[in-house]
Every structure is written in structure tokens, then in C-alpha cells.
């Protein structure tokens, strides 16, 4: 009414134009949000978001959620153009905002692109010819262990064939106690190979003792390969293959060495928590930036350039304690059949094979172990 009265008094032309300009500004500001939300660009953005969510949900190699901690977002600022394009989504971050506020859509775009590329590479790899059969045979298989149960967790322990005292210590330790307390929900198995040639006169006696132990406790699996340190990869594969063949409906696998102290309850809590967020992952004591040993005078870890050419390993977790879902076990086994072997089993399985599929490894405090 005030504006109408002012105009009716035949105000000068300049004043009338000024008033009209003010009216237009007020109308624009009042409807700015509606204009932006109805723009074609915003519609495309919503469609892009739906497509992104669908890609992530269908990809078994990815996390099912956007990471809450955005390590790269701090180094990728949201550009001015992005703030205009996504004005109805992105709010201006207050000067003193914490790291959880704000959301860099450019970071999400990079992750989606990386996810699509990883999935394509994984499909190509899993469709490639098998170069390592890795068809492990068992002298003593314990195939019936999962006949009348579907355990949540299978605790697999690689052990030297003559490590009688160490295996008994595991049975009396956290692993054995957990299995006895959850007898219908957990399983403990030791995996050993055959006695190597030329190990002394008492080989026959030790072999008989191993067979007696296996019959007494019914928890020792004996595989057909020579039980020596540089065959540790075969032992790892024999554990994965056993789970796939004889207990595929189990949920988790925990691999612990026979000479380490671990906290099984805490490890299971971590496995359950991660499984709520993603389908495939590996937990353990993570190593990043390790280099292969090229010193022949240290044969315990020696790895020639012919065996492994790069100067560094991909991130991996130490073999003393490893946790993974059975879905990850199946994927790792199939990749191992299609990838050149590296005898260091933790590097090969949780580093090289996992990286080939984009399966993430996590450093979990609950998986710290002591010797």
C-alpha cells in the first residue's frame, strides 16, 4: 500500500524506477531458494545422486557408506562454481566449523569414479585365466566340522607340524577358551603340512605323535605340501580353501599364529562393526610403505626382483592376526589363482591380491598381538 501510494503521487521517473528495482530485489530474494531448487541443474544433480547411490549399492568391492572421515576433502576445496551449482545442498561452512561439517561433493565424485574403475579392473581380473591351480589336498581334512553347525567365526591357526607345545598353548589360551564358550558358534582348526625331508631320526616318532594329536583333539588339518617356512603361502591358501569348500556359510575367518597372544572378543567386536558398514575388508596390524628385502644373507625374508619387481609393497596386514569376512576369503582365493605368487603370504594375500580388487585393509588396535 505504501509503494502504491508513492507511485500515485506522480513521483519523479527516477524514484519510480528505483522503487521498481527494490520490489524486484525483494521478490528475487524471497523466491531464490525456490528458483534454485526448481532449476534443471538441480534436477540433474538429484538424478546424479540417485545414480551414484545405485552404483555404490551394487558394487561388492566398495564400502556401502560414504566415509565419515574425509582424508582428502581438506585438500580439495569446494570451488565457487560448485557452491553455485549445489547451493541448495552445500551450506556455507562457519569460520570455526569442525571437520565433520561441510561436504565436498568433488571428493565424492572422485571416489565414485575410482570405484567404477576398480570394479571394472576386478571383473577383468576375475574373468582372466587361472595360472595357479592351488587345488590343495588334505591328508586329514576334518570336512565334517561344519556339518551340523554354521559358525560365526572360524579361527584358523597355521602351525609347524612339530609345534606340539604351541598348539596346546593355543587350545588353553584365548582362542580355545572362546571356542569352548561358544561351541555352536565358533570353530578352531590348526593347519600343518607334511614333514620335510631330512629332518633327523626322530621324524617317524614326531609323525606318529602328530597323528595321535589329530585324533585326540580332532582339530588338526594336514595338507599335502612340505611343511617349511617358504611354503607359508600354501598353508594360507589351504586355510582359505578349507573354509570355501567345507564351511562357506560361516561369517568370519580369524587367522592367528600359534605363537601370539590375542584378544578374541575384541577382534570379533571389530569384525562385526566393520561388517555393518561394508561387505569386504581386512583387519589387522597394518604395514604401509614396507620394502622387500633384497639381501640374500637374510634368507628368512629374502625376495628377489624376479619374484617381486616393485620397490615397495602395497599396504598389507601382518600375518600374526588377520580378520576377514568369508566373502573376502572367496575373492582373495580367486585372485591368488590368477596372480603371480609371492611366497610372503601376508604381503601376497592381504596386500597384492586385496589391492587388485580394491579391498581395503584397516589397522585395528584390537588386532595387535604379542609374541
JSON list of N, CA and C in Angstrom, two decimals, residues 256-318:
[
{"chain": "A", "resi": 256, "resn": "UNK", "atom": "N", "xyz": [45.23, -66.61, 13.24]},
{"chain": "A", "resi": 256, "resn": "UNK", "atom": "CA", "xyz": [46.19, -66.23, 14.27]},
{"chain": "A", "resi": 256, "resn": "UNK", "atom": "C", "xyz": [47.33, -67.24, 14.28]},
{"chain": "A", "resi": 257, "resn": "UNK", "atom": "N", "xyz": [48.57, -66.75, 14.42]},
{"chain": "A", "resi": 257, "resn": "UNK", "atom": "CA", "xyz": [49.72, -67.66, 14.50]},
{"chain": "A", "resi": 257, "resn": "UNK", "atom": "C", "xyz": [49.67, -68.45, 15.80]},
{"chain": "A", "resi": 258, "resn": "UNK", "atom": "N", "xyz": [50.44, -69.53, 15.85]},
{"chain": "A", "resi": 258, "resn": "UNK", "atom": "CA", "xyz": [50.40, -70.39, 17.03]},
{"chain": "A", "resi": 258, "resn": "UNK", "atom": "C", "xyz": [51.32, -69.91, 18.16]},
{"chain": "A", "resi": 259, "resn": "UNK", "atom": "N", "xyz": [51.96, -68.75, 17.97]},
{"chain": "A", "resi": 259, "resn": "UNK", "atom": "CA", "xyz": [52.88, -68.25, 19.00]},
{"chain": "A", "resi": 259, "resn": "UNK", "atom": "C", "xyz": [52.58, -66.80, 19.39]},
{"chain": "A", "resi": 260, "resn": "UNK", "atom": "N", "xyz": [51.33, -66.36, 19.23]},
{"chain": "A", "resi": 260, "resn": "UNK", "atom": "CA", "xyz": [50.98, -64.97, 19.55]},
{"chain": "A", "resi": 260, "resn": "UNK", "atom": "C", "xyz": [49.87, -64.92, 20.58]},
{"chain": "A", "resi": 261, "resn": "UNK", "atom": "N", "xyz": [49.84, -63.82, 21.33]},
{"chain": "A", "resi": 261, "resn": "UNK", "atom": "CA", "xyz": [48.75, -63.55, 22.25]},
{"chain": "A", "resi": 261, "resn": "UNK", "atom": "C", "xyz": [47.76, -62.59, 21.62]},
{"chain": "A", "resi": 262, "resn": "UNK", "atom": "N", "xyz": [46.48, -62.92, 21.67]},
{"chain": "A", "resi": 262, "resn": "UNK", "atom": "CA", "xyz": [45.45, -62.10, 21.02]},
{"chain": "A", "resi": 262, "resn": "UNK", "atom": "C", "xyz": [44.25, -61.96, 21.96]},
{"chain": "A", "resi": 263, "resn": "UNK", "atom": "N", "xyz": [43.34, -61.04, 21.59]},
{"chain": "A", "resi": 263, "resn": "UNK", "atom": "CA", "xyz": [42.10, -60.81, 22.33]},
{"chain": "A", "resi": 263, "resn": "UNK", "atom": "C", "xyz": [40.93, -61.10, 21.41]},
{"chain": "A", "resi": 264, "resn": "UNK", "atom": "N", "xyz": [40.46, -62.33, 21.45]},
{"chain": "A", "resi": 264, "resn": "UNK", "atom": "CA", "xyz": [39.45, -62.79, 20.51]},
{"chain": "A", "resi": 264, "resn": "UNK", "atom": "C", "xyz": [38.15, -61.98, 20.61]},
{"chain": "A", "resi": 265, "resn": "UNK", "atom": "N", "xyz": [37.70, -61.72, 21.81]},
{"chain": "A", "resi": 265, "resn": "UNK", "atom": "CA", "xyz": [36.43, -60.98, 21.96]},
{"chain": "A", "resi": 265, "resn": "UNK", "atom": "C", "xyz": [36.50, -59.61, 21.30]},
{"chain": "A", "resi": 266, "resn": "UNK", "atom": "N", "xyz": [37.58, -58.89, 21.53]},
{"chain": "A", "resi": 266, "resn": "UNK", "atom": "CA", "xyz": [37.73, -57.56, 20.94]},
{"chain": "A", "resi": 266, "resn": "UNK", "atom": "C", "xyz": [37.84, -57.64, 19.42]},
{"chain": "A", "resi": 267, "resn": "UNK", "atom": "N", "xyz": [38.50, -58.67, 18.92]},
{"chain": "A", "resi": 267, "resn": "UNK", "atom": "CA", "xyz": [38.64, -58.84, 17.48]},
{"chain": "A", "resi": 267, "resn": "UNK", "atom": "C", "xyz": [37.28, -59.09, 16.83]},
{"chain": "A", "resi": 268, "resn": "UNK", "atom": "N", "xyz": [36.44, -59.87, 17.48]},
{"chain": "A", "resi": 268, "resn": "UNK", "atom": "CA", "xyz": [35.10, -60.13, 16.95]},
{"chain": "A", "resi": 268, "resn": "UNK", "atom": "C", "xyz": [34.25, -58.87, 16.95]},
{"chain": "A", "resi": 269, "resn": "UNK", "atom": "N", "xyz": [34.40, -58.04, 17.97]},
{"chain": "A", "resi": 269, "resn": "UNK", "atom": "CA", "xyz": [33.66, -56.78, 18.01]},
{"chain": "A", "resi": 269, "resn": "UNK", "atom": "C", "xyz": [34.04, -55.92, 16.80]},
{"chain": "A", "resi": 270, "resn": "UNK", "atom": "N", "xyz": [35.32, -55.86, 16.50]},
{"chain": "A", "resi": 270, "resn": "UNK", "atom": "CA", "xyz": [35.78, -55.07, 15.34]},
{"chain": "A", "resi": 270, "resn": "UNK", "atom": "C", "xyz": [35.25, -55.64, 14.03]},
{"chain": "A", "resi": 271, "resn": "UNK", "atom": "N", "xyz": [35.27, -56.95, 13.89]},
{"chain": "A", "resi": 271, "resn": "UNK", "atom": "CA", "xyz": [34.77, -57.58, 12.68]},
{"chain": "A", "resi": 271, "resn": "UNK", "atom": "C", "xyz": [33.28, -57.28, 12.48]},
{"chain": "A", "resi": 272, "resn": "UNK", "atom": "N", "xyz": [32.51, -57.39, 13.54]},
{"chain": "A", "resi": 272, "resn": "UNK", "atom": "CA", "xyz": [31.07, -57.12, 13.43]},
{"chain": "A", "resi": 272, "resn": "UNK", "atom": "C", "xyz": [30.81, -55.65, 13.07]},
{"chain": "A", "resi": 273, "resn": "UNK", "atom": "N", "xyz": [31.58, -54.76, 13.67]},
{"chain": "A", "resi": 273, "resn": "UNK", "atom": "CA", "xyz": [31.38, -53.33, 13.41]},
{"chain": "A", "resi": 273, "resn": "UNK", "atom": "C", "xyz": [31.68, -53.01, 11.95]},
{"chain": "A", "resi": 274, "resn": "UNK", "atom": "N", "xyz": [32.77, -53.52, 11.44]},
{"chain": "A", "resi": 274, "resn": "UNK", "atom": "CA", "xyz": [33.11, -53.24, 10.04]},
{"chain": "A", "resi": 274, "resn": "UNK", "atom": "C", "xyz": [32.12, -53.89, 9.08]},
{"chain": "A", "resi": 275, "resn": "UNK", "atom": "N", "xyz": [31.62, -55.07, 9.44]},
{"chain": "A", "resi": 275, "resn": "UNK", "atom": "CA", "xyz": [30.67, -55.75, 8.54]},
{"chain": "A", "resi": 275, "resn": "UNK", "atom": "C", "xyz": [29.35, -55.01, 8.45]},
{"chain": "A", "resi": 276, "resn": "UNK", "atom": "N", "xyz": [29.04, -54.17, 9.43]},
{"chain": "A", "resi": 276, "resn": "UNK", "atom": "CA", "xyz": [27.83, -53.35, 9.35]},
{"chain": "A", "resi": 276, "resn": "UNK", "atom": "C", "xyz": [27.98, -52.22, 8.34]},
{"chain": "A", "resi": 277, "resn": "UNK", "atom": "N", "xyz": [29.21, -51.90, 7.97]},
{"chain": "A", "resi": 277, "resn": "UNK", "atom": "CA", "xyz": [29.48, -50.76, 7.10]},
{"chain": "A", "resi": 277, "resn": "UNK", "atom": "C", "xyz": [29.90, -51.16, 5.69]},
{"chain": "A", "resi": 278, "resn": "UNK", "atom": "N", "xyz": [30.45, -52.36, 5.52]},
{"chain": "A", "resi": 278, "resn": "UNK", "atom": "CA", "xyz": [30.97, -52.75, 4.20]},
{"chain": "A", "resi": 278, "resn": "UNK", "atom": "C", "xyz": [30.94, -54.27, 4.08]},
{"chain": "A", "resi": 279, "resn": "UNK", "atom": "N", "xyz": [31.00, -54.74, 2.86]},
{"chain": "A", "resi": 279, "resn": "UNK", "atom": "CA", "xyz": [30.92, -56.19, 2.63]},
{"chain": "A", "resi": 279, "resn": "UNK", "atom": "C", "xyz": [32.28, -56.86, 2.69]},
{"chain": "A", "resi": 280, "resn": "UNK", "atom": "N", "xyz": [33.30, -56.21, 2.14]},
{"chain": "A", "resi": 280, "resn": "UNK", "atom": "CA", "xyz": [34.63, -56.81, 2.07]},
{"chain": "A", "resi": 280, "resn": "UNK", "atom": "C", "xyz": [35.67, -55.90, 2.71]},
{"chain": "A", "resi": 281, "resn": "UNK", "atom": "N", "xyz": [36.55, -56.50, 3.52]},
{"chain": "A", "resi": 281, "resn": "UNK", "atom": "CA", "xyz": [37.58, -55.74, 4.21]},
{"chain": "A", "resi": 281, "resn": "UNK", "atom": "C", "xyz": [38.55, -56.73, 4.85]},
{"chain": "A", "resi": 282, "resn": "UNK", "atom": "N", "xyz": [39.69, -56.19, 5.30]},
{"chain": "A", "resi": 282, "resn": "UNK", "atom": "CA", "xyz": [40.70, -56.99, 6.01]},
{"chain": "A", "resi": 282, "resn": "UNK", "atom": "C", "xyz": [41.16, -56.18, 7.21]},
{"chain": "A", "resi": 283, "resn": "UNK", "atom": "N", "xyz": [41.15, -56.81, 8.39]},
{"chain": "A", "resi": 283, "resn": "UNK", "atom": "CA", "xyz": [41.59, -56.15, 9.61]},
{"chain": "A", "resi": 283, "resn": "UNK", "atom": "C", "xyz": [42.88, -56.78, 10.11]},
{"chain": "A", "resi": 284, "resn": "UNK", "atom": "N", "xyz": [43.72, -55.96, 10.73]},
{"chain": "A", "resi": 284, "resn": "UNK", "atom": "CA", "xyz": [44.96, -56.48, 11.28]},
{"chain": "A", "resi": 284, "resn": "UNK", "atom": "C", "xyz": [45.88, -55.37, 11.71]},
{"chain": "A", "resi": 285, "resn": "UNK", "atom": "N", "xyz": [47.14, -55.70, 11.87]},
{"chain": "A", "resi": 285, "resn": "UNK", "atom": "CA", "xyz": [48.19, -54.74, 12.18]},
{"chain": "A", "resi": 285, "resn": "UNK", "atom": "C", "xyz": [48.79, -54.30, 10.85]},
{"chain": "A", "resi": 286, "resn": "UNK", "atom": "N", "xyz": [48.39, -53.13, 10.40]},
{"chain": "A", "resi": 286, "resn": "UNK", "atom": "CA", "xyz": [48.68, -52.70, 9.03]},
{"chain": "A", "resi": 286, "resn": "UNK", "atom": "C", "xyz": [50.12, -52.20, 8.90]},
{"chain": "A", "resi": 287, "resn": "UNK", "atom": "N", "xyz": [50.70, -52.53, 7.75]},
{"chain": "A", "resi": 287, "resn": "UNK", "atom": "CA", "xyz": [52.02, -52.04, 7.38]},
{"chain": "A", "resi": 287, "resn": "UNK", "atom": "C", "xyz": [51.89, -51.26, 6.08]},
{"chain": "A", "resi": 288, "resn": "UNK", "atom": "N", "xyz": [52.49, -50.07, 6.04]},
{"chain": "A", "resi": 288, "resn": "UNK", "atom": "CA", "xyz": [52.42, -49.21, 4.86]},
{"chain": "A", "resi": 288, "resn": "UNK", "atom": "C", "xyz": [53.84, -48.78, 4.49]},
{"chain": "A", "resi": 289, "resn": "UNK", "atom": "N", "xyz": [54.18, -48.94, 3.21]},
{"chain": "A", "resi": 289, "resn": "UNK", "atom": "CA", "xyz": [55.47, -48.48, 2.72]},
{"chain": "A", "resi": 289, "resn": "UNK", "atom": "C", "xyz": [56.62, -49.43, 2.94]},
{"chain": "A", "resi": 290, "resn": "UNK", "atom": "N", "xyz": [56.36, -50.68, 3.35]},
{"chain": "A", "resi": 290, "resn": "UNK", "atom": "CA", "xyz": [57.44, -51.65, 3.53]},
{"chain": "A", "resi": 290, "resn": "UNK", "atom": "C", "xyz": [58.09, -51.98, 2.19]},
{"chain": "A", "resi": 291, "resn": "UNK", "atom": "N", "xyz": [59.38, -52.27, 2.24]},
{"chain": "A", "resi": 291, "resn": "UNK", "atom": "CA", "xyz": [60.13, -52.62, 1.03]},
{"chain": "A", "resi": 291, "resn": "UNK", "atom": "C", "xyz": [60.58, -54.07, 1.12]},
{"chain": "A", "resi": 292, "resn": "UNK", "atom": "N", "xyz": [60.65, -54.77, 0.00]},
{"chain": "A", "resi": 292, "resn": "UNK", "atom": "CA", "xyz": [61.13, -56.16, 0.02]},
{"chain": "A", "resi": 292, "resn": "UNK", "atom": "C", "xyz": [62.61, -56.22, 0.38]},
{"chain": "A", "resi": 293, "resn": "UNK", "atom": "N", "xyz": [62.99, -57.27, 1.07]},
{"chain": "A", "resi": 293, "resn": "UNK", "atom": "CA", "xyz": [64.39, -57.48, 1.43]},
{"chain": "A", "resi": 293, "resn": "UNK", "atom": "C", "xyz": [65.14, -58.08, 0.24]},
{"chain": "A", "resi": 294, "resn": "UNK", "atom": "N", "xyz": [66.19, -57.40, -0.21]},
{"chain": "A", "resi": 294, "resn": "UNK", "atom": "CA", "xyz": [67.00, -57.87, -1.34]},
{"chain": "A", "resi": 294, "resn": "UNK", "atom": "C", "xyz": [68.32, -58.48, -0.88]},
{"chain": "A", "resi": 295, "resn": "UNK", "atom": "N", "xyz": [68.48, -58.66, 0.41]},
{"chain": "A", "resi": 295, "resn": "UNK", "atom": "CA", "xyz": [69.75, -59.16, 0.96]},
{"chain": "A", "resi": 295, "resn": "UNK", "atom": "C", "xyz": [69.71, -60.68, 1.07]},
{"chain": "A", "resi": 296, "resn": "UNK", "atom": "N", "xyz": [70.50, -61.32, 0.24]},
{"chain": "A", "resi": 296, "resn": "UNK", "atom": "CA", "xyz": [70.49, -62.79, 0.21]},
{"chain": "A", "resi": 296, "resn": "UNK", "atom": "C", "xyz": [71.02, -63.38, 1.50]},
{"chain": "A", "resi": 297, "resn": "UNK", "atom": "N", "xyz": [71.83, -62.61, 2.24]},
{"chain": "A", "resi": 297, "resn": "UNK", "atom": "CA", "xyz": [72.36, -63.14, 3.50]},
{"chain": "A", "resi": 297, "resn": "UNK", "atom": "C", "xyz": [71.29, -63.22, 4.58]},
{"chain": "A", "resi": 298, "resn": "UNK", "atom": "N", "xyz": [70.10, -62.67, 4.30]},
{"chain": "A", "resi": 298, "resn": "UNK", "atom": "CA", "xyz": [68.96, -62.77, 5.22]},
{"chain": "A", "resi": 298, "resn": "UNK", "atom": "C", "xyz": [67.83, -63.53, 4.53]},
{"chain": "A", "resi": 299, "resn": "UNK", "atom": "N", "xyz": [68.00, -64.85, 4.38]},
{"chain": "A", "resi": 299, "resn": "UNK", "atom": "CA", "xyz": [67.04, -65.63, 3.58]},
{"chain": "A", "resi": 299, "resn": "UNK", "atom": "C", "xyz": [65.65, -65.73, 4.18]},
{"chain": "A", "resi": 300, "resn": "UNK", "atom": "N", "xyz": [65.51, -65.36, 5.46]},
{"chain": "A", "resi": 300, "resn": "UNK", "atom": "CA", "xyz": [64.21, -65.54, 6.11]},
{"chain": "A", "resi": 300, "resn": "UNK", "atom": "C", "xyz": [63.12, -64.73, 5.42]},
{"chain": "A", "resi": 301, "resn": "UNK", "atom": "N", "xyz": [63.48, -63.54, 4.89]},
{"chain": "A", "resi": 301, "resn": "UNK", "atom": "CA", "xyz": [62.51, -62.70, 4.22]},
{"chain": "A", "resi": 301, "resn": "UNK", "atom": "C", "xyz": [62.95, -62.29, 2.81]},
{"chain": "A", "resi": 302, "resn": "UNK", "atom": "N", "xyz": [63.97, -62.92, 2.30]},
{"chain": "A", "resi": 302, "resn": "UNK", "atom": "CA", "xyz": [64.53, -62.52, 1.01]},
{"chain": "A", "resi": 302, "resn": "UNK", "atom": "C", "xyz": [63.52, -62.67, -0.13]},
{"chain": "A", "resi": 303, "resn": "UNK", "atom": "N", "xyz": [63.48, -61.65, -0.98]},
{"chain": "A", "resi": 303, "resn": "UNK", "atom": "CA", "xyz": [62.57, -61.64, -2.12]},
{"chain": "A", "resi": 303, "resn": "UNK", "atom": "C", "xyz": [63.31, -61.01, -3.30]},
{"chain": "A", "resi": 304, "resn": "UNK", "atom": "N", "xyz": [63.58, -61.79, -4.31]},
{"chain": "A", "resi": 304, "resn": "UNK", "atom": "CA", "xyz": [64.33, -61.29, -5.46]},
{"chain": "A", "resi": 304, "resn": "UNK", "atom": "C", "xyz": [63.45, -60.40, -6.34]},
{"chain": "A", "resi": 305, "resn": "UNK", "atom": "N", "xyz": [64.09, -59.61, -7.20]},
{"chain": "A", "resi": 305, "resn": "UNK", "atom": "CA", "xyz": [63.34, -58.77, -8.13]},
{"chain": "A", "resi": 305, "resn": "UNK", "atom": "C", "xyz": [62.57, -59.61, -9.13]},
{"chain": "A", "resi": 306, "resn": "UNK", "atom": "N", "xyz": [63.08, -60.80, -9.41]},
{"chain": "A", "resi": 306, "resn": "UNK", "atom": "CA", "xyz": [62.35, -61.70, -10.32]},
{"chain": "A", "resi": 306, "resn": "UNK", "atom": "C", "xyz": [61.04, -62.15, -9.68]},
{"chain": "A", "resi": 307, "resn": "UNK", "atom": "N", "xyz": [61.06, -62.36, -8.37]},
{"chain": "A", "resi": 307, "resn": "UNK", "atom": "CA", "xyz": [59.84, -62.77, -7.68]},
{"chain": "A", "resi": 307, "resn": "UNK", "atom": "C", "xyz": [58.88, -61.60, -7.50]},
{"chain": "A", "resi": 308, "resn": "UNK", "atom": "N", "xyz": [59.44, -60.41, -7.20]},
{"chain": "A", "resi": 308, "resn": "UNK", "atom": "CA", "xyz": [58.60, -59.22, -6.99]},
{"chain": "A", "resi": 308, "resn": "UNK", "atom": "C", "xyz": [59.43, -58.00, -7.37]},
{"chain": "A", "resi": 309, "resn": "UNK", "atom": "N", "xyz": [59.06, -57.35, -8.47]},
{"chain": "A", "resi": 309, "resn": "UNK", "atom": "CA", "xyz": [59.87, -56.28, -9.04]},
{"chain": "A", "resi": 309, "resn": "UNK", "atom": "C", "xyz": [59.73, -54.92, -8.34]},
{"chain": "A", "resi": 310, "resn": "UNK", "atom": "N", "xyz": [58.54, -54.47, -7.93]},
{"chain": "A", "resi": 310, "resn": "UNK", "atom": "CA", "xyz": [58.42, -53.13, -7.33]},
{"chain": "A", "resi": 310, "resn": "UNK", "atom": "C", "xyz": [59.29, -52.96, -6.09]},
{"chain": "A", "resi": 311, "resn": "UNK", "atom": "N", "xyz": [59.61, -51.70, -5.77]},
{"chain": "A", "resi": 311, "resn": "UNK", "atom": "CA", "xyz": [60.47, -51.39, -4.64]},
{"chain": "A", "resi": 311, "resn": "UNK", "atom": "C", "xyz": [59.72, -51.34, -3.31]},
{"chain": "A", "resi": 312, "resn": "UNK", "atom": "N", "xyz": [58.41, -51.27, -3.34]},
{"chain": "A", "resi": 312, "resn": "UNK", "atom": "CA", "xyz": [57.61, -51.24, -2.11]},
{"chain": "A", "resi": 312, "resn": "UNK", "atom": "C", "xyz": [56.42, -52.18, -2.24]},
{"chain": "A", "resi": 313, "resn": "UNK", "atom": "N", "xyz": [55.92, -52.61, -1.10]},
{"chain": "A", "resi": 313, "resn": "UNK", "atom": "CA", "xyz": [54.71, -53.43, -1.05]},
{"chain": "A", "resi": 313, "resn": "UNK", "atom": "C", "xyz": [53.49, -52.52, -0.95]},
{"chain": "A", "resi": 314, "resn": "UNK", "atom": "N", "xyz": [52.35, -52.96, -1.45]},
{"chain": "A", "resi": 314, "resn": "UNK", "atom": "CA", "xyz": [51.11, -52.23, -1.15]},
{"chain": "A", "resi": 314, "resn": "UNK", "atom": "C", "xyz": [50.79, -52.39, 0.33]},
{"chain": "A", "resi": 315, "resn": "UNK", "atom": "N", "xyz": [49.92, -51.55, 0.89]},
{"chain": "A", "resi": 315, "resn": "UNK", "atom": "CA", "xyz": [49.54, -51.73, 2.30]},
{"chain": "A", "resi": 315, "resn": "UNK", "atom": "C", "xyz": [49.03, -53.15, 2.54]},
{"chain": "A", "resi": 316, "resn": "UNK", "atom": "N", "xyz": [49.47, -53.75, 3.64]},
{"chain": "A", "resi": 316, "resn": "UNK", "atom": "CA", "xyz": [49.05, -55.11, 3.99]},
{"chain": "A", "resi": 316, "resn": "UNK", "atom": "C", "xyz": [49.01, -55.23, 5.50]},
{"chain": "A", "resi": 317, "resn": "UNK", "atom": "N", "xyz": [48.49, -56.35, 6.00]},
{"chain": "A", "resi": 317, "resn": "UNK", "atom": "CA", "xyz": [48.47, -56.57, 7.45]},
{"chain": "A", "resi": 317, "resn": "UNK", "atom": "C", "xyz": [49.33, -57.78, 7.77]},
{"chain": "A", "resi": 318, "resn": "UNK", "atom": "N", "xyz": [49.98, -57.73, 8.92]},
{"chain": "A", "resi": 318, "resn": "UNK", "atom": "CA", "xyz": [50.89, -58.79, 9.33]},
{"chain": "A", "resi": 318, "resn": "UNK", "atom": "C", "xyz": [50.12, -60.09, 9.60]}
]
